[in-house]
XYZ file of C-alpha atoms in Angstrom:
333
model
C 83.031 90.694 123.824
C 86.763 90.082 124.097
C 88.639 91.969 121.360
C 89.683 89.868 118.390
C 93.463 89.451 118.083
C 94.427 89.756 114.410
C 97.598 89.082 112.443
C 98.017 90.586 108.989
C 99.762 88.862 106.086
C 101.309 91.609 103.989
C 101.211 95.381 103.970
C 98.754 95.714 101.076
C 97.145 99.056 100.333
C 93.671 97.667 100.914
C 94.522 96.733 104.501
C 94.180 100.313 105.697
C 90.489 100.563 104.893
C 89.636 96.861 105.030
C 91.073 95.906 108.436
C 92.917 98.777 110.158
C 90.049 101.263 110.315
C 87.408 98.591 111.119
C 89.664 97.252 113.889
C 89.944 100.722 115.391
C 86.175 101.168 115.297
C 85.303 97.738 116.678
C 88.071 97.427 119.261
C 89.902 94.538 117.584
C 93.646 94.338 118.286
C 96.194 94.303 115.466
C 98.774 92.011 117.028
C 101.268 91.324 114.242
C 102.164 91.964 110.620
C 104.738 90.659 108.145
C 105.565 91.677 104.595
C 107.946 90.627 101.831
C 110.249 93.452 102.900
C 110.663 93.958 106.627
C 110.957 97.714 106.084
C 107.465 97.820 104.616
C 106.064 95.869 107.540
C 107.800 98.188 109.994
C 106.422 101.265 108.256
C 102.941 99.719 108.181
C 103.115 98.814 111.876
C 104.266 102.290 112.836
C 101.549 103.985 110.815
C 98.722 101.741 112.008
C 99.810 100.915 115.563
C 100.336 97.197 114.970
C 101.930 95.692 118.072
C 104.837 93.827 116.441
C 106.509 92.972 113.166
C 107.474 89.434 112.205
C 110.105 88.374 109.693
C 107.767 86.126 107.687
C 104.119 85.271 107.098
C 104.708 81.916 108.771
C 105.951 83.698 111.883
C 102.620 85.519 112.055
C 100.827 82.175 111.875
C 103.074 80.788 114.600
C 102.456 83.727 116.939
C 100.421 82.274 119.847
C 98.719 85.606 120.538
C 97.312 85.783 117.012
C 93.962 84.041 116.842
C 92.735 85.296 113.466
C 94.445 86.089 110.184
C 93.603 88.767 107.648
C 94.945 87.782 104.209
C 95.186 90.645 101.656
C 97.957 89.094 99.548
C 97.875 88.861 95.748
C 95.061 86.622 94.472
C 97.286 83.650 93.732
C 98.597 83.644 97.304
C 95.181 83.574 98.959
C 94.675 79.820 98.670
C 98.134 78.667 99.845
C 98.287 81.016 102.828
C 94.654 80.403 103.754
C 95.484 76.695 103.893
C 98.535 77.343 106.056
C 96.585 79.600 108.399
C 93.808 77.030 108.759
C 96.366 74.281 109.460
C 97.821 76.526 112.178
C 94.382 76.679 113.805
C 93.771 80.325 112.991
C 90.449 81.822 111.997
C 90.671 83.404 108.550
C 89.300 86.572 106.983
C 90.600 86.459 103.428
C 90.341 88.905 100.607
C 88.411 87.654 97.642
C 88.662 85.420 95.795
C 89.747 82.998 98.497
C 91.409 80.613 96.043
C 92.722 80.625 92.481
C 90.234 78.084 91.156
C 87.501 75.707 92.302
C 89.892 72.798 92.849
C 91.873 74.867 95.321
C 88.645 76.181 96.897
C 87.659 72.566 97.611
C 90.901 72.063 99.518
C 90.248 75.215 101.531
C 86.663 74.157 102.282
C 87.782 70.694 103.373
C 90.521 72.151 105.593
C 88.012 74.476 107.279
C 85.794 71.497 108.057
C 88.700 69.451 109.357
C 90.111 72.114 111.676
C 86.844 73.720 112.756
C 87.960 77.332 112.323
C 85.884 80.314 111.215
C 86.481 81.196 107.584
C 85.124 84.306 105.862
C 85.674 85.473 102.294
C 85.755 89.270 102.232
C 82.782 90.099 100.042
C 82.208 92.958 102.443
C 79.340 94.535 100.486
C 77.183 91.542 101.447
C 77.139 92.704 105.079
C 76.023 96.279 104.389
C 72.386 97.484 104.655
C 72.377 98.395 100.925
C 72.590 94.734 99.924
C 70.259 93.676 102.714
C 67.687 96.188 101.485
C 67.843 94.837 97.928
C 67.177 91.378 99.339
C 64.366 92.691 101.531
C 62.629 94.329 98.559
C 62.467 90.910 96.919
C 61.680 88.958 100.077
C 58.692 91.195 100.901
C 57.416 91.203 97.326
C 57.788 94.960 96.905
C 59.335 94.412 93.461
C 57.182 91.403 92.625
C 58.787 88.260 91.257
C 62.443 88.559 90.308
C 62.934 88.743 86.541
C 66.450 90.034 85.933
C 69.679 90.897 87.771
C 72.267 93.113 86.098
C 75.651 93.398 87.828
C 78.307 95.717 86.417
C 81.878 95.944 87.698
C 84.097 97.965 85.360
C 87.074 100.240 86.066
C 90.016 101.925 84.332
C 93.114 99.748 83.878
C 95.702 99.335 86.625
C 99.345 99.927 85.636
C 100.858 97.284 83.366
C 103.124 95.989 86.144
C 100.262 95.602 88.608
C 99.936 92.009 89.947
C 96.272 92.095 88.977
C 97.494 91.498 85.404
C 99.650 88.502 86.398
C 98.402 85.085 85.324
C 100.703 83.230 87.784
C 99.173 85.372 90.559
C 95.637 84.531 89.390
C 95.017 87.929 87.847
C 92.421 89.188 85.398
C 89.276 91.284 85.383
C 87.038 88.535 86.720
C 89.324 87.751 89.636
C 89.750 91.388 90.645
C 86.355 93.013 90.136
C 84.162 90.566 88.238
C 83.976 88.190 91.171
C 81.809 90.798 92.937
C 79.333 90.772 90.062
C 79.249 86.977 90.046
C 78.835 86.806 93.811
C 76.011 89.357 93.764
C 74.069 87.173 91.317
C 74.426 84.281 93.730
C 73.344 86.450 96.673
C 69.973 86.953 95.003
C 69.506 83.347 93.877
C 67.186 82.469 96.752
C 64.557 84.744 95.191
C 64.791 83.014 91.807
C 64.442 79.360 92.722
C 68.090 78.538 93.354
C 71.602 78.870 92.019
C 72.090 80.452 88.581
C 73.338 78.441 85.611
C 75.783 79.910 83.138
C 74.307 80.311 79.650
C 77.238 81.913 77.865
C 80.379 83.977 78.466
C 82.585 86.108 76.238
C 85.960 87.576 77.137
C 88.878 89.528 75.711
C 92.555 89.074 76.583
C 94.844 91.857 77.714
C 97.244 92.793 74.935
C 100.544 90.887 75.223
C 99.212 88.901 78.212
C 97.884 85.574 76.918
C 95.272 84.022 79.161
C 94.640 87.188 81.192
C 91.126 88.575 80.776
C 90.778 92.316 80.267
C 86.997 92.032 80.168
C 84.295 89.383 80.421
C 80.542 89.427 79.893
C 78.273 86.559 80.890
C 74.601 85.608 80.781
C 72.950 83.499 83.476
C 69.597 81.842 84.031
C 67.957 80.974 87.345
C 65.623 77.996 87.917
C 62.604 80.325 88.030
C 63.375 81.582 84.514
C 64.814 84.869 85.740
C 67.956 85.980 83.955
C 71.249 87.495 85.020
C 73.795 89.627 83.186
C 77.404 90.186 84.240
C 79.639 92.861 82.752
C 83.163 93.278 84.034
C 86.258 95.036 82.741
C 89.608 96.419 83.858
C 89.916 98.554 80.731
C 86.961 100.929 81.019
C 87.117 104.727 80.812
C 85.438 105.166 84.191
C 84.186 103.253 87.222
C 80.761 101.614 87.227
C 80.102 99.350 90.218
C 76.332 99.045 90.005
C 73.613 96.473 90.606
C 70.100 96.515 89.155
C 67.316 94.196 90.283
C 64.197 93.984 88.120
C 60.914 92.427 89.226
C 57.379 92.161 87.878
C 56.257 95.157 89.944
C 59.301 97.400 89.788
C 63.065 97.648 89.985
C 65.794 98.738 92.376
C 69.163 100.198 91.476
C 72.240 100.502 93.703
C 74.713 102.747 91.854
C 77.752 101.756 93.952
C 76.660 98.534 95.639
C 80.152 97.164 96.197
C 81.341 100.280 98.084
C 78.129 101.610 99.632
C 80.086 103.862 101.988
C 80.842 105.948 98.882
C 77.227 106.004 97.688
C 74.561 104.481 99.917
C 71.586 105.016 97.615
C 69.030 102.450 96.580
C 66.742 103.913 93.920
C 63.385 102.148 93.770
C 61.015 102.529 90.826
C 57.527 101.045 90.650
C 54.580 101.734 88.351
C 53.280 104.199 90.902
C 56.350 106.032 92.135
C 60.134 106.469 92.307
C 62.023 107.139 95.513
C 65.554 107.128 96.863
C 66.571 105.383 100.057
C 69.824 106.143 101.892
C 71.083 103.136 103.830
C 74.056 104.694 105.607
C 77.699 105.385 104.827
C 79.147 103.344 107.675
C 81.829 101.224 106.045
C 80.930 97.811 104.687
C 84.324 96.649 105.976
C 83.257 97.546 109.521
C 80.044 95.542 109.194
C 82.145 92.678 107.860
C 84.619 92.675 110.749
C 81.764 92.789 113.252
C 80.243 89.725 111.582
C 83.603 87.952 111.602
C 84.151 88.692 115.286
C 80.615 87.530 116.057
C 81.302 84.234 114.323
C 84.582 83.716 116.212
C 83.259 84.743 119.619
C 79.630 83.653 119.521
C 79.367 81.093 116.741
C 77.223 83.358 114.573
C 76.679 81.997 111.044
C 78.985 83.249 108.296
C 77.290 84.505 105.150
C 80.400 84.244 102.960
C 81.875 81.035 104.327
C 84.044 78.402 102.623
C 81.055 76.682 101.003
C 79.890 79.984 99.563
C 83.433 80.676 98.338
C 83.560 77.330 96.556
C 80.238 77.938 94.803
C 81.474 81.332 93.598
C 84.742 79.848 92.309
C 82.868 77.138 90.439
C 80.895 79.808 88.592
C 84.052 81.842 87.938
C 85.777 78.782 86.454
C 82.708 78.060 84.323
C 82.778 81.620 82.952
C 86.449 81.291 82.021
C 85.957 77.951 80.298
C 82.904 79.066 78.335
C 84.764 82.182 77.195
C 87.583 79.987 75.856
C 90.028 80.705 78.676
C 91.481 78.471 81.367
C 90.691 78.894 85.063
C 93.470 80.586 86.991
C 96.399 78.339 87.931
C 97.061 77.603 91.587
C 100.247 79.155 92.923
C 102.996 77.215 94.620
C 104.859 78.769 97.550
């Protein structure tokens, strides 16, 4: 398969593990990068062997050798630059969430359909064997009928000046970590009769930051009667990125489902026995880039496509509204 030719928008910290290392392992070429400060882009390119530095994000989009864009910008810049990349005819791998709100996600979805590009939202955990095994346990009936899904995404607070606390940049606990918990509920919906419905949500604002959620808890219900619980926070004492799936015959627990390369265990408990399965510490980001390249080169289906992104954003917006907060504003650039 011809190597994918990737341009990077920004020199974000996450890019090292999310695109640079996977590109090295899969043979993809890092063609170009731009950042707000040219010096940062030059340092990034030198460190990660990116072929060239451009003066602006738009220059990366205009580069004829770039066929796909990786977008790790601040949340509020995902939607606008995804739209520009799509309009430029580039395939897009975007960090989550792919838009600031559902209205913007509709525009992204419609643009993807119009221009016929591959679009993938970077819920990388969904491509790892840990998540696939949780789905398999339900699909094969090993846990019985699904009764409850508990997704927890909590972490200590970022610094006060971190853009993840910025309302204009679509910040907040749900947008940074909680979106994983919400997406995971949706990933298991096929085993509970369909998409979950929000029952209630509660949230707390960050001190001196009106409208920015420090934490949010939500309860869901699936058409089958199964329930879901979401707990997310950016003000916890420690990290807990776990997912528990409970069925009529047993339960499965993934203690670090969103970063399975750090902990690849799935702990299965039934009435008869308890055992631990190790699903491999190969990076979820590598699995993700392989899936993206397969979609671009071979037309393989995309699990986390623009339609999936819209459905996730609709549930995120519903959680905000029910908790008495407004959905994140769309940024203008």
